């Protein structure tokens, strides 16, 4: 598999998807001084951020090598939807306001694939809305993964303790569980 | 001991301790009977768990307190700033949140030492051959502080998944992972400053971790591995930049997979020379295993042995590729 530069129009559309959920300028901050490249898989495209000078070093031989991973994995585009990769989530946690902070017990359960219920929520920005993706953080503000809100954050206080607030999309235990 | 006596004694010990006879024969020839018995005994003892703190994610000073709170006791490994012996009590090292967050990597002491010996520098181009699951790739990345480029080459599709996942978990952002045969490096568009070849081997050093290894591999398997190791090292030597550093390591204690391989390379490549490893650990490589005279400089290589160092068996050898002089020799 070869690497390719990303078409600016495609990149704009990805930037828009990320910035809508995690705040204006988020994609730019995640990219830093790197350039986005992509590796096409069977059903998806994986995007990476690489140092500028790597591109000139690698493009001419790209055809002959089987690239599996390069630089920093930004995320995956599948069926038109962009999913941020686990590798950038801890960086994203320092930039975005789209997060939910959960109790110690819930944090542990989340890393084993569980979702988040009302009584586990310690902090949630009230402007966040249902369906939106948020980072899940523990009390140390360490990023445990990503979830999608199942309710508007503003309605949080009206919910019963055992009501679902955010559904687990991906967590830091996922890779390890999958590898057995 | 005559050859016949040696075979008889080896047969007896092999039966008593559940090894294949050819293994014990080789150990007695290498070390004598007394040391062989110590080796056999040490292989029955558990190896202490050890971890490497991932400084890309957390500082070395923070982790001991954090893990102490979870009932884990750490003890420094003298020659490795980022390495600790770790006693996890009842918990499992892989199940803690700190592990999931990439704060540490569960790794054997000899493996961490191999990267320490490689001594990668920020900004360099480093080639890590036979890289999955990425223990050494992520260690190199952390020492280089995510600068330069670490090119990891791995052939196995399945093991690629764990390599990717460890790179992601550890937050290494300076790696390029290529799938392919490390014996075919002609297409690489750069000359690496350093190469680590942690070669696929017969695993003869892993008996303390995997008792089935006492009977699972024949001498033919060792020869098969040796041929592959020789081919991989040949390709690596050709790919290395002049003035570059090479570290060859295996988790085998077989001289056939270690000293013999290096000896052959030194014969074929006069531009390669062994260099002294400045850190104190392990014991010297063999320059006369089984009475066969090899290059004397092989004593500069280092071995880890269960009965001498309390670790799995391992071999580490550091070499340099001399620069050609201007008149072309
Ligand atoms: C001893 S393990 C490497 C461990 C790794 N360096 C680490 O520290 O995590 C050897 C690896 O070599 C791979 N391998 C075997 N033959 C190979 C080849 N011809 N080219 C590249 N990799 C190969 C195996 O799939 C295996 O993952």
mmCIF file of N, CA and C in Angstrom, chain A residues 34 41 46 48-49 51 54 57-58 60-61 64-73 85-87 90-91 104 107-108 111-112 138 140 142-144 171-179, chain B residues 57-58 66 70 94-101 103 125 146 148-150 157-158 160-162 164-180 187-191:
data_model
loop_
_atom_site.group_PDB
_atom_site.id
_atom_site.type_symbol
_atom_site.label_atom_id
_atom_site.label_comp_id
_atom_site.label_asym_id
_atom_site.label_seq_id
_atom_site.Cartn_x
_atom_site.Cartn_y
_atom_site.Cartn_z
ATOM 1 N N UNK A 34 2.780 19.490 10.586
ATOM 2 C CA UNK A 34 2.864 18.298 9.735
ATOM 3 C C UNK A 34 1.904 18.397 8.542
ATOM 4 N N UNK A 41 -7.240 1.680 2.367
ATOM 5 C CA UNK A 41 -7.455 0.260 2.688
ATOM 6 C C UNK A 41 -8.604 -0.224 1.819
ATOM 7 N N UNK A 46 -7.159 5.634 5.755
ATOM 8 C CA UNK A 46 -6.582 6.091 7.035
ATOM 9 C C UNK A 46 -5.719 7.322 6.777
ATOM 10 N N UNK A 48 -2.938 10.175 8.120
ATOM 11 C CA UNK A 48 -1.805 10.341 9.041
ATOM 12 C C UNK A 48 -1.235 11.746 8.884
ATOM 13 N N UNK A 49 -0.564 12.224 9.918
ATOM 14 C CA UNK A 49 0.154 13.493 9.835
ATOM 15 C C UNK A 49 1.642 13.199 9.875
ATOM 16 N N UNK A 51 5.854 14.646 9.181
ATOM 17 C CA UNK A 51 6.709 15.822 9.004
ATOM 18 C C UNK A 51 6.871 16.116 7.507
ATOM 19 N N UNK A 54 9.431 14.292 5.274
ATOM 20 C CA UNK A 54 9.284 12.860 4.998
ATOM 21 C C UNK A 54 8.692 12.648 3.606
ATOM 22 N N UNK A 57 11.165 12.576 0.959
ATOM 23 C CA UNK A 57 12.032 11.405 1.074
ATOM 24 C C UNK A 57 11.334 10.139 0.599
ATOM 25 N N UNK A 58 10.001 10.147 0.669
ATOM 26 C CA UNK A 58 9.294 8.877 0.478
ATOM 27 C C UNK A 58 8.473 8.747 -0.802
ATOM 28 N N UNK A 60 8.881 9.128 -4.008
ATOM 29 C CA UNK A 60 9.331 8.447 -5.220
ATOM 30 C C UNK A 60 9.390 6.924 -5.077
ATOM 31 N N UNK A 61 9.509 6.422 -3.846
ATOM 32 C CA UNK A 61 9.592 4.963 -3.675
ATOM 33 C C UNK A 61 8.283 4.375 -3.181
ATOM 34 N N UNK A 64 6.885 0.977 -4.263
ATOM 35 C CA UNK A 64 7.562 -0.300 -4.032
ATOM 36 C C UNK A 64 7.455 -0.796 -2.597
ATOM 37 N N UNK A 65 7.027 0.066 -1.695
ATOM 38 C CA UNK A 65 6.994 -0.336 -0.289
ATOM 39 C C UNK A 65 5.553 -0.523 0.164
ATOM 40 N N UNK A 66 5.368 -1.415 1.117
ATOM 41 C CA UNK A 66 4.032 -1.674 1.634
ATOM 42 C C UNK A 66 3.871 -0.910 2.956
ATOM 43 N N UNK A 67 3.345 0.299 2.847
ATOM 44 C CA UNK A 67 3.211 1.171 4.017
ATOM 45 C C UNK A 67 2.054 0.699 4.896
ATOM 46 N N UNK A 68 2.305 0.569 6.175
ATOM 47 C CA UNK A 68 1.256 0.129 7.096
ATOM 48 C C UNK A 68 0.869 1.211 8.087
ATOM 49 N N UNK A 69 1.784 2.119 8.323
ATOM 50 C CA UNK A 69 1.568 3.137 9.351
ATOM 51 C C UNK A 69 2.644 4.186 9.140
ATOM 52 N N UNK A 70 2.277 5.460 9.319
ATOM 53 C CA UNK A 70 3.313 6.485 9.157
ATOM 54 C C UNK A 70 3.015 7.708 10.034
ATOM 55 N N UNK A 71 3.977 8.102 10.811
ATOM 56 C CA UNK A 71 3.851 9.329 11.611
ATOM 57 C C UNK A 71 2.801 9.214 12.701
ATOM 58 N N UNK A 72 1.801 10.097 12.614
ATOM 59 C CA UNK A 72 0.761 10.141 13.658
ATOM 60 C C UNK A 72 -0.578 9.817 13.010
ATOM 61 N N UNK A 73 -1.290 8.838 13.541
ATOM 62 C CA UNK A 73 -2.565 8.462 12.922
ATOM 63 C C UNK A 73 -3.646 9.444 13.349
ATOM 64 N N UNK A 85 -8.601 8.977 15.360
ATOM 65 C CA UNK A 85 -7.860 7.822 15.863
ATOM 66 C C UNK A 85 -7.489 7.999 17.332
ATOM 67 N N UNK A 86 -7.271 6.859 18.004
ATOM 68 C CA UNK A 86 -6.914 6.898 19.441
ATOM 69 C C UNK A 86 -5.632 7.690 19.699
ATOM 70 N N UNK A 87 -4.732 7.667 18.704
ATOM 71 C CA UNK A 87 -3.429 8.281 18.938
ATOM 72 C C UNK A 87 -3.504 9.784 19.194
ATOM 73 N N UNK A 90 -5.377 12.022 23.223
ATOM 74 C CA UNK A 90 -4.802 12.658 24.415
ATOM 75 C C UNK A 90 -4.389 14.099 24.083
ATOM 76 N N UNK A 91 -3.956 14.316 22.863
ATOM 77 C CA UNK A 91 -3.624 15.685 22.422
ATOM 78 C C UNK A 91 -4.897 16.526 22.332
ATOM 79 N N UNK A 104 -14.143 7.574 39.169
ATOM 80 C CA UNK A 104 -13.081 6.568 39.084
ATOM 81 C C UNK A 104 -13.626 5.204 38.648
ATOM 82 N N UNK A 107 -14.722 5.271 35.108
ATOM 83 C CA UNK A 107 -13.560 5.346 34.217
ATOM 84 C C UNK A 107 -13.038 3.948 33.943
ATOM 85 N N UNK A 108 -12.940 3.171 35.001
ATOM 86 C CA UNK A 108 -12.440 1.806 34.846
ATOM 87 C C UNK A 108 -13.386 0.984 33.961
ATOM 88 N N UNK A 111 -13.085 1.677 30.268
ATOM 89 C CA UNK A 111 -11.954 1.072 29.551
ATOM 90 C C UNK A 111 -12.191 -0.415 29.280
ATOM 91 N N UNK A 112 -13.273 -0.952 29.826
ATOM 92 C CA UNK A 112 -13.660 -2.328 29.488
ATOM 93 C C UNK A 112 -14.896 -2.332 28.595
ATOM 94 N N UNK A 138 -10.839 10.934 32.836
ATOM 95 C CA UNK A 138 -10.956 10.658 34.270
ATOM 96 C C UNK A 138 -10.627 11.937 35.050
ATOM 97 N N UNK A 140 -8.038 12.898 36.486
ATOM 98 C CA UNK A 140 -6.719 13.470 36.147
ATOM 99 C C UNK A 140 -6.715 14.089 34.756
ATOM 100 N N UNK A 142 -7.079 12.452 32.058
ATOM 101 C CA UNK A 142 -6.458 11.531 31.112
ATOM 102 C C UNK A 142 -7.559 10.975 30.218
ATOM 103 N N UNK A 143 -7.247 10.916 28.930
ATOM 104 C CA UNK A 143 -8.290 10.549 27.979
ATOM 105 C C UNK A 143 -8.444 9.037 27.871
ATOM 106 N N UNK A 144 -9.660 8.564 28.116
ATOM 107 C CA UNK A 144 -9.931 7.125 28.136
ATOM 108 C C UNK A 144 -10.573 6.643 26.842
ATOM 109 N N UNK A 171 -12.414 2.963 23.273
ATOM 110 C CA UNK A 171 -11.712 3.253 24.530
ATOM 111 C C UNK A 171 -10.309 2.677 24.488
ATOM 112 N N UNK A 172 -9.472 3.128 25.420
ATOM 113 C CA UNK A 172 -8.053 2.737 25.389
ATOM 114 C C UNK A 172 -7.827 1.251 25.656
ATOM 115 N N UNK A 173 -8.831 0.565 26.179
ATOM 116 C CA UNK A 173 -8.678 -0.872 26.413
ATOM 117 C C UNK A 173 -9.037 -1.696 25.184
ATOM 118 N N UNK A 174 -9.621 -1.036 24.204
ATOM 119 C CA UNK A 174 -10.175 -1.750 23.054
ATOM 120 C C UNK A 174 -9.130 -2.550 22.295
ATOM 121 N N UNK A 175 -8.016 -1.892 21.970
ATOM 122 C CA UNK A 175 -6.932 -2.558 21.239
ATOM 123 C C UNK A 175 -6.442 -3.779 21.997
ATOM 124 N N UNK A 176 -6.222 -3.572 23.315
ATOM 125 C CA UNK A 176 -5.649 -4.651 24.122
ATOM 126 C C UNK A 176 -6.637 -5.807 24.214
ATOM 127 N N UNK A 177 -7.933 -5.466 24.349
ATOM 128 C CA UNK A 177 -8.951 -6.526 24.412
ATOM 129 C C UNK A 177 -8.979 -7.295 23.099
ATOM 130 N N UNK A 178 -8.880 -6.543 21.997
ATOM 131 C CA UNK A 178 -8.976 -7.169 20.699
ATOM 132 C C UNK A 178 -7.778 -8.094 20.441
ATOM 133 N N UNK A 179 -6.623 -7.700 21.001
ATOM 134 C CA UNK A 179 -5.435 -8.531 20.801
ATOM 135 C C UNK A 179 -5.418 -9.733 21.733
ATOM 136 N N UNK B 57 4.991 9.679 27.404
ATOM 137 C CA UNK B 57 3.673 9.894 28.009
ATOM 138 C C UNK B 57 3.727 10.326 29.470
ATOM 139 N N UNK B 58 4.779 9.946 30.176
ATOM 140 C CA UNK B 58 4.825 10.242 31.616
ATOM 141 C C UNK B 58 6.291 10.298 32.056
ATOM 142 N N UNK B 66 2.457 6.481 41.322
ATOM 143 C CA UNK B 66 1.195 6.123 40.711
ATOM 144 C C UNK B 66 0.931 4.621 40.813
ATOM 145 N N UNK B 70 -1.475 1.537 43.489
ATOM 146 C CA UNK B 70 -2.235 0.361 43.037
ATOM 147 C C UNK B 70 -1.598 -0.932 43.529
ATOM 148 N N UNK B 94 -0.932 -6.051 32.553
ATOM 149 C CA UNK B 94 -1.548 -5.537 31.331
ATOM 150 C C UNK B 94 -2.918 -4.928 31.550
ATOM 151 N N UNK B 95 -3.484 -5.132 32.761
ATOM 152 C CA UNK B 95 -4.877 -4.718 32.962
ATOM 153 C C UNK B 95 -4.998 -3.328 33.585
ATOM 154 N N UNK B 96 -3.909 -2.754 34.062
ATOM 155 C CA UNK B 96 -4.008 -1.448 34.720
ATOM 156 C C UNK B 96 -4.228 -0.327 33.704
ATOM 157 N N UNK B 97 -4.948 0.693 34.149
ATOM 158 C CA UNK B 97 -5.216 1.844 33.285
ATOM 159 C C UNK B 97 -3.906 2.462 32.773
ATOM 160 N N UNK B 98 -2.906 2.510 33.653
ATOM 161 C CA UNK B 98 -1.623 3.112 33.284
ATOM 162 C C UNK B 98 -1.001 2.394 32.076
ATOM 163 N N UNK B 99 -1.267 1.099 32.002
ATOM 164 C CA UNK B 99 -0.772 0.348 30.842
ATOM 165 C C UNK B 99 -1.567 0.721 29.591
ATOM 166 N N UNK B 100 -2.883 0.771 29.744
ATOM 167 C CA UNK B 100 -3.730 1.118 28.594
ATOM 168 C C UNK B 100 -3.378 2.511 28.062
ATOM 169 N N UNK B 101 -3.032 3.407 28.989
ATOM 170 C CA UNK B 101 -2.707 4.779 28.584
ATOM 171 C C UNK B 101 -1.300 4.892 27.994
ATOM 172 N N UNK B 103 1.572 4.406 29.569
ATOM 173 C CA UNK B 103 2.582 4.946 30.490
ATOM 174 C C UNK B 103 3.765 3.981 30.637
ATOM 175 N N UNK B 125 17.973 8.562 11.483
ATOM 176 C CA UNK B 125 17.122 7.574 10.821
ATOM 177 C C UNK B 125 17.550 6.202 11.334
ATOM 178 N N UNK B 146 10.561 11.292 19.749
ATOM 179 C CA UNK B 146 9.652 11.457 18.610
ATOM 180 C C UNK B 146 10.211 12.335 17.497
ATOM 181 N N UNK B 148 13.328 12.618 14.212
ATOM 182 C CA UNK B 148 13.963 11.714 13.255
ATOM 183 C C UNK B 148 12.956 10.727 12.706
ATOM 184 N N UNK B 149 13.423 9.558 12.314
ATOM 185 C CA UNK B 149 12.492 8.566 11.755
ATOM 186 C C UNK B 149 12.903 7.159 12.173
ATOM 187 N N UNK B 150 11.946 6.424 12.721
ATOM 188 C CA UNK B 150 12.183 5.018 13.059
ATOM 189 C C UNK B 150 11.423 4.184 12.026
ATOM 190 N N UNK B 157 1.599 -10.499 8.833
ATOM 191 C CA UNK B 157 0.377 -9.692 8.797
ATOM 192 C C UNK B 157 -0.307 -9.593 10.162
ATOM 193 N N UNK B 158 -0.431 -10.752 10.828
ATOM 194 C CA UNK B 158 -1.130 -10.771 12.114
ATOM 195 C C UNK B 158 -0.393 -9.943 13.170
ATOM 196 N N UNK B 160 1.432 -7.522 12.695
ATOM 197 C CA UNK B 160 1.364 -6.105 12.331
ATOM 198 C C UNK B 160 0.330 -5.369 13.201
ATOM 199 N N UNK B 161 -0.755 -6.063 13.530
ATOM 200 C CA UNK B 161 -1.811 -5.442 14.342
ATOM 201 C C UNK B 161 -1.271 -5.023 15.708
ATOM 202 N N UNK B 162 -0.484 -5.905 16.329
ATOM 203 C CA UNK B 162 0.031 -5.554 17.652
ATOM 204 C C UNK B 162 1.099 -4.464 17.544
ATOM 205 N N UNK B 164 1.136 -1.977 15.319
ATOM 206 C CA UNK B 164 0.382 -0.713 15.173
ATOM 207 C C UNK B 164 -0.200 -0.282 16.515
ATOM 208 N N UNK B 165 -0.810 -1.238 17.197
ATOM 209 C CA UNK B 165 -1.501 -0.886 18.430
ATOM 210 C C UNK B 165 -0.521 -0.393 19.496
ATOM 211 N N UNK B 166 0.660 -0.990 19.562
ATOM 212 C CA UNK B 166 1.639 -0.523 20.545
ATOM 213 C C UNK B 166 2.181 0.856 20.189
ATOM 214 N N UNK B 167 2.354 1.109 18.903
ATOM 215 C CA UNK B 167 2.826 2.436 18.475
ATOM 216 C C UNK B 167 1.784 3.496 18.863
ATOM 217 N N UNK B 168 0.530 3.168 18.639
ATOM 218 C CA UNK B 168 -0.557 4.104 18.970
ATOM 219 C C UNK B 168 -0.643 4.293 20.485
ATOM 220 N N UNK B 169 -0.646 3.188 21.222
ATOM 221 C CA UNK B 169 -0.758 3.256 22.682
ATOM 222 C C UNK B 169 0.388 4.062 23.281
ATOM 223 N N UNK B 170 1.575 3.874 22.754
ATOM 224 C CA UNK B 170 2.741 4.538 23.346
ATOM 225 C C UNK B 170 2.926 5.968 22.831
ATOM 226 N N UNK B 171 2.114 6.384 21.855
ATOM 227 C CA UNK B 171 2.219 7.769 21.376
ATOM 228 C C UNK B 171 3.481 8.041 20.581
ATOM 229 N N UNK B 172 3.988 7.021 19.890
ATOM 230 C CA UNK B 172 5.155 7.236 19.032
ATOM 231 C C UNK B 172 4.679 7.843 17.719
ATOM 232 N N UNK B 173 5.206 9.017 17.360
ATOM 233 C CA UNK B 173 4.723 9.686 16.139
ATOM 234 C C UNK B 173 5.831 9.843 15.105
ATOM 235 N N UNK B 174 6.956 9.174 15.327
ATOM 236 C CA UNK B 174 8.067 9.279 14.369
ATOM 237 C C UNK B 174 8.364 7.943 13.695
ATOM 238 N N UNK B 175 7.357 7.079 13.619
ATOM 239 C CA UNK B 175 7.623 5.771 13.019
ATOM 240 C C UNK B 175 7.018 5.643 11.626
ATOM 241 N N UNK B 176 7.686 4.832 10.836
ATOM 242 C CA UNK B 176 7.167 4.425 9.535
ATOM 243 C C UNK B 176 7.183 2.907 9.572
ATOM 244 N N UNK B 177 6.017 2.296 9.406
ATOM 245 C CA UNK B 177 5.954 0.837 9.486
ATOM 246 C C UNK B 177 5.762 0.262 8.091
ATOM 247 N N UNK B 178 6.668 -0.616 7.710
ATOM 248 C CA UNK B 178 6.585 -1.239 6.393
ATOM 249 C C UNK B 178 6.396 -2.735 6.570
ATOM 250 N N UNK B 179 5.504 -3.299 5.747
ATOM 251 C CA UNK B 179 5.382 -4.748 5.788
ATOM 252 C C UNK B 179 6.266 -5.318 4.694
ATOM 253 N N UNK B 180 7.083 -6.282 5.043
ATOM 254 C CA UNK B 180 7.934 -6.877 4.032
ATOM 255 C C UNK B 180 9.000 -7.746 4.644
ATOM 256 N N UNK B 187 15.026 -1.479 -1.741
ATOM 257 C CA UNK B 187 14.222 -0.321 -2.141
ATOM 258 C C UNK B 187 14.232 0.813 -1.133
ATOM 259 N N UNK B 188 14.863 0.603 0.008
ATOM 260 C CA UNK B 188 14.806 1.655 1.022
ATOM 261 C C UNK B 188 15.435 2.939 0.495
ATOM 262 N N UNK B 189 14.700 4.049 0.623
ATOM 263 C CA UNK B 189 15.193 5.294 0.032
ATOM 264 C C UNK B 189 16.145 6.068 0.937
ATOM 265 N N UNK B 190 16.773 5.403 1.891
ATOM 266 C CA UNK B 190 17.699 6.109 2.781
ATOM 267 C C UNK B 190 18.706 5.120 3.350
ATOM 268 N N UNK B 191 19.787 5.665 3.854
ATOM 269 C CA UNK B 191 20.812 4.853 4.508
ATOM 270 C C UNK B 191 20.692 5.090 6.014
#
